[in-house]
Amino acid sequence: MPKLALYIKADLQGVTDLQPASDDFEWFFKVVCNSCHEEHPKLVSVNRLDSRELSTGHDTANFVWRCSSCKRESSAKFDQLPDKKTLRPYQLAQDRGQDFAPIIVLDCRGLEFVGFEPRGTWKCVGAESGTVFSEVEFEDGEWTDYDEKTKEDVGISAIETKWERLK
C-alpha cells in the first residue's frame, strides 16, 4: 500500500518550526479513488486522533471513505516519517533557499491524496527570539505578525505543497 508524504514549502520571514497548533488538528485534503479515479468534489478532513473502524471490522484508520462512484471502501492512517516521527515541523533554512520538506506521512489503501489546504490554527517560533506564535491562521495564503522581542515583522507566505510516494 502506498505511503504518501505531504511536502510543504513556504517563505518564512523571521520564524521557523511551522506546524499544527495542536494534536487535535483537522488536515484538509483533496482525495481520488484508486479504483475508478473519481475525485471527491469537496475537501475531506482527517484528524490523527480520530479512529474509525473499517467495514471488515479487522482494522481501524484515521480516515475511511466509500467512493460515491464505484462504492469501494478506502482508508488512510497517519504513519511515521523516515526518522520515526509522525510530524516534522517545517523549518527556516538559514543557509539556502527554502526547499520542500516532508511534514506528515499517510498510509493509503485504495485512495490517494492529491491536494492540501492549510486551514485551521498553526503555530511557529521566532527564529531569533524563540517567541511562540500559537495562533497562526492563513488568510489569503499568508500570515503576518510582529515579534516584540526582536522588534521585527514576521510572516509566512508563498505556501506550496506536493505529495510524493515513499519507497
Short mmCIF file of N, CA and C in Angstrom, two decimals, residues 20-93:
data_model
loop_
_atom_site.label_atom_id
_atom_site.label_comp_id
_atom_site.label_asym_id
_atom_site.label_seq_id
_atom_site.Cartn_x
_atom_site.Cartn_y
_atom_site.Cartn_z
N PRO A 20 1.04 22.29 12.93
CA PRO A 20 -0.29 22.48 13.52
C PRO A 20 -0.18 22.87 14.99
N ALA A 21 -1.12 23.69 15.45
CA ALA A 21 -1.08 24.20 16.83
C ALA A 21 -1.38 23.14 17.88
N SER A 22 -2.07 22.04 17.49
CA SER A 22 -2.38 21.01 18.47
C SER A 22 -2.41 19.64 17.81
N ASP A 23 -2.40 18.59 18.62
CA ASP A 23 -2.52 17.23 18.09
C ASP A 23 -3.90 17.00 17.49
N ASP A 24 -4.90 17.70 18.03
CA ASP A 24 -6.28 17.56 17.57
C ASP A 24 -6.52 18.51 16.40
N PHE A 25 -5.81 18.29 15.29
CA PHE A 25 -5.81 19.18 14.14
C PHE A 25 -6.51 18.52 12.96
N GLU A 26 -7.33 19.28 12.27
CA GLU A 26 -8.01 18.79 11.07
C GLU A 26 -7.19 19.15 9.83
N TRP A 27 -6.68 18.13 9.14
CA TRP A 27 -5.96 18.30 7.89
C TRP A 27 -7.00 18.25 6.76
N PHE A 28 -6.93 19.15 5.79
CA PHE A 28 -7.89 19.18 4.69
C PHE A 28 -7.22 18.79 3.38
N PHE A 29 -7.71 17.67 2.80
CA PHE A 29 -7.11 17.08 1.61
C PHE A 29 -8.11 16.93 0.47
N LYS A 30 -7.60 16.91 -0.74
CA LYS A 30 -8.35 16.53 -1.94
C LYS A 30 -8.04 15.05 -2.13
N VAL A 31 -9.08 14.22 -2.38
CA VAL A 31 -8.89 12.77 -2.45
C VAL A 31 -9.41 12.22 -3.77
N VAL A 32 -8.72 11.17 -4.27
CA VAL A 32 -9.08 10.49 -5.52
C VAL A 32 -9.14 8.99 -5.24
N CYS A 33 -10.17 8.33 -5.78
CA CYS A 33 -10.33 6.88 -5.66
C CYS A 33 -9.33 6.20 -6.62
N ASN A 34 -8.59 5.21 -6.13
CA ASN A 34 -7.64 4.48 -6.98
C ASN A 34 -8.33 3.49 -7.90
N SER A 35 -9.57 3.10 -7.60
CA SER A 35 -10.27 2.13 -8.43
C SER A 35 -10.87 2.76 -9.68
N CYS A 36 -11.66 3.82 -9.50
CA CYS A 36 -12.34 4.44 -10.65
C CYS A 36 -11.76 5.81 -11.02
N HIS A 37 -10.80 6.30 -10.22
CA HIS A 37 -10.12 7.58 -10.45
C HIS A 37 -11.04 8.79 -10.32
N GLU A 38 -12.15 8.61 -9.61
CA GLU A 38 -13.08 9.71 -9.36
C GLU A 38 -12.51 10.59 -8.24
N GLU A 39 -12.53 11.91 -8.45
CA GLU A 39 -12.08 12.84 -7.43
C GLU A 39 -13.27 13.31 -6.62
N HIS A 40 -13.14 13.26 -5.29
CA HIS A 40 -14.20 13.74 -4.41
C HIS A 40 -14.39 15.23 -4.70
N PRO A 41 -15.64 15.70 -4.81
CA PRO A 41 -15.88 17.10 -5.19
C PRO A 41 -15.49 18.13 -4.12
N LYS A 42 -15.35 17.69 -2.88
CA LYS A 42 -15.02 18.62 -1.79
C LYS A 42 -13.74 18.17 -1.09
N LEU A 43 -13.17 19.07 -0.32
CA LEU A 43 -12.05 18.69 0.53
C LEU A 43 -12.57 17.79 1.65
N VAL A 44 -11.75 16.82 2.06
CA VAL A 44 -12.10 15.96 3.19
C VAL A 44 -11.18 16.31 4.35
N SER A 45 -11.65 16.12 5.57
CA SER A 45 -10.80 16.40 6.73
C SER A 45 -10.40 15.10 7.40
N VAL A 46 -9.14 15.10 7.85
CA VAL A 46 -8.57 13.93 8.51
C VAL A 46 -7.89 14.40 9.79
N ASN A 47 -8.21 13.73 10.90
CA ASN A 47 -7.63 14.07 12.19
C ASN A 47 -6.89 12.85 12.70
N ARG A 48 -5.62 13.01 13.08
CA ARG A 48 -4.85 11.84 13.50
C ARG A 48 -5.29 11.27 14.84
N LEU A 49 -6.13 11.98 15.58
CA LEU A 49 -6.66 11.45 16.84
C LEU A 49 -7.95 10.65 16.63
N ASP A 50 -8.58 10.81 15.45
CA ASP A 50 -9.79 10.05 15.13
C ASP A 50 -9.42 8.63 14.72
N SER A 51 -10.26 7.68 15.12
CA SER A 51 -10.06 6.29 14.72
C SER A 51 -11.42 5.74 14.30
N ARG A 52 -11.48 5.28 13.07
CA ARG A 52 -12.72 4.72 12.54
C ARG A 52 -12.50 3.27 12.14
N GLU A 53 -13.50 2.46 12.41
CA GLU A 53 -13.39 1.04 12.08
C GLU A 53 -13.74 0.82 10.60
N LEU A 54 -12.96 -0.04 9.95
CA LEU A 54 -13.26 -0.42 8.56
C LEU A 54 -14.47 -1.35 8.56
N SER A 55 -15.16 -1.45 7.44
CA SER A 55 -16.36 -2.28 7.37
C SER A 55 -16.05 -3.76 7.60
N THR A 56 -14.80 -4.16 7.37
CA THR A 56 -14.41 -5.56 7.62
C THR A 56 -14.35 -5.86 9.12
N GLY A 57 -14.19 -4.80 9.91
CA GLY A 57 -14.11 -4.96 11.36
C GLY A 57 -12.75 -5.42 11.85
N HIS A 58 -11.78 -5.56 10.94
CA HIS A 58 -10.47 -6.09 11.33
C HIS A 58 -9.42 -5.03 11.57
N ASP A 59 -9.73 -3.79 11.24
CA ASP A 59 -8.71 -2.75 11.36
C ASP A 59 -9.39 -1.40 11.54
N THR A 60 -8.59 -0.42 11.92
CA THR A 60 -9.08 0.95 12.04
C THR A 60 -8.18 1.86 11.21
N ALA A 61 -8.68 3.06 10.94
CA ALA A 61 -7.91 4.06 10.19
C ALA A 61 -8.35 5.44 10.65
N ASN A 62 -7.55 6.44 10.34
CA ASN A 62 -7.90 7.81 10.68
C ASN A 62 -8.94 8.37 9.72
N PHE A 63 -9.03 7.78 8.52
CA PHE A 63 -9.96 8.23 7.50
C PHE A 63 -10.49 7.02 6.75
N VAL A 64 -11.82 6.87 6.70
CA VAL A 64 -12.46 5.80 5.94
C VAL A 64 -13.46 6.46 5.00
N TRP A 65 -13.40 6.07 3.71
CA TRP A 65 -14.20 6.72 2.69
C TRP A 65 -14.74 5.70 1.71
N ARG A 66 -16.02 5.83 1.39
CA ARG A 66 -16.64 4.99 0.37
C ARG A 66 -16.89 5.87 -0.85
N CYS A 67 -16.26 5.51 -1.97
CA CYS A 67 -16.37 6.28 -3.21
C CYS A 67 -17.83 6.27 -3.68
N SER A 68 -18.36 7.42 -4.01
CA SER A 68 -19.75 7.50 -4.45
C SER A 68 -19.94 6.93 -5.85
N SER A 69 -18.88 6.81 -6.64
CA SER A 69 -19.00 6.27 -8.00
C SER A 69 -18.93 4.75 -8.03
N CYS A 70 -17.85 4.18 -7.47
CA CYS A 70 -17.67 2.72 -7.56
C CYS A 70 -18.04 1.98 -6.28
N LYS A 71 -18.34 2.72 -5.21
CA LYS A 71 -18.80 2.17 -3.92
C LYS A 71 -17.72 1.40 -3.16
N ARG A 72 -16.47 1.49 -3.57
CA ARG A 72 -15.38 0.80 -2.86
C ARG A 72 -14.98 1.59 -1.62
N GLU A 73 -14.67 0.85 -0.57
CA GLU A 73 -14.21 1.48 0.66
C GLU A 73 -12.69 1.63 0.61
N SER A 74 -12.22 2.80 1.00
CA SER A 74 -10.80 3.10 1.05
C SER A 74 -10.48 3.70 2.41
N SER A 75 -9.21 3.71 2.75
CA SER A 75 -8.83 4.24 4.06
C SER A 75 -7.43 4.83 4.03
N ALA A 76 -7.14 5.60 5.07
CA ALA A 76 -5.81 6.17 5.26
C ALA A 76 -5.56 6.31 6.75
N LYS A 77 -4.31 6.11 7.13
CA LYS A 77 -3.92 6.36 8.52
C LYS A 77 -2.56 7.02 8.55
N PHE A 78 -2.38 7.85 9.55
CA PHE A 78 -1.10 8.53 9.71
C PHE A 78 -0.02 7.51 10.04
N ASP A 79 1.15 7.73 9.48
CA ASP A 79 2.27 6.81 9.67
C ASP A 79 3.49 7.65 10.07
N GLN A 80 4.61 6.96 10.27
CA GLN A 80 5.83 7.64 10.67
C GLN A 80 6.63 8.11 9.46
N LEU A 81 7.29 9.23 9.63
CA LEU A 81 8.25 9.70 8.65
C LEU A 81 9.48 8.80 8.74
N PRO A 82 10.39 8.87 7.78
CA PRO A 82 11.59 8.02 7.85
C PRO A 82 12.39 8.15 9.15
N ASP A 83 12.32 9.30 9.82
CA ASP A 83 13.04 9.48 11.10
C ASP A 83 12.21 9.04 12.31
N LYS A 84 11.13 8.30 12.06
CA LYS A 84 10.26 7.71 13.10
C LYS A 84 9.36 8.71 13.81
N LYS A 85 9.30 9.95 13.33
CA LYS A 85 8.38 10.93 13.90
C LYS A 85 7.08 10.88 13.10
N THR A 86 5.97 11.28 13.73
CA THR A 86 4.69 11.32 13.00
C THR A 86 4.43 12.71 12.43
N LEU A 87 5.17 13.72 12.89
CA LEU A 87 5.03 15.08 12.39
C LEU A 87 6.40 15.75 12.46
N ARG A 88 6.77 16.43 11.39
CA ARG A 88 8.03 17.17 11.38
C ARG A 88 7.73 18.63 11.10
N PRO A 89 8.04 19.54 12.04
CA PRO A 89 7.81 20.96 11.78
C PRO A 89 8.63 21.43 10.58
N TYR A 90 8.06 22.36 9.82
CA TYR A 90 8.77 22.95 8.68
C TYR A 90 9.67 24.04 9.23
N GLN A 91 10.97 23.98 8.89
CA GLN A 91 11.94 24.88 9.49
C GLN A 91 12.54 25.85 8.50
N LEU A 92 12.97 26.98 9.02
CA LEU A 92 13.64 28.01 8.25
C LEU A 92 15.01 27.49 7.83
N ALA A 93 15.31 27.57 6.54
CA ALA A 93 16.62 27.15 6.03
C ALA A 93 17.52 28.39 6.02
#
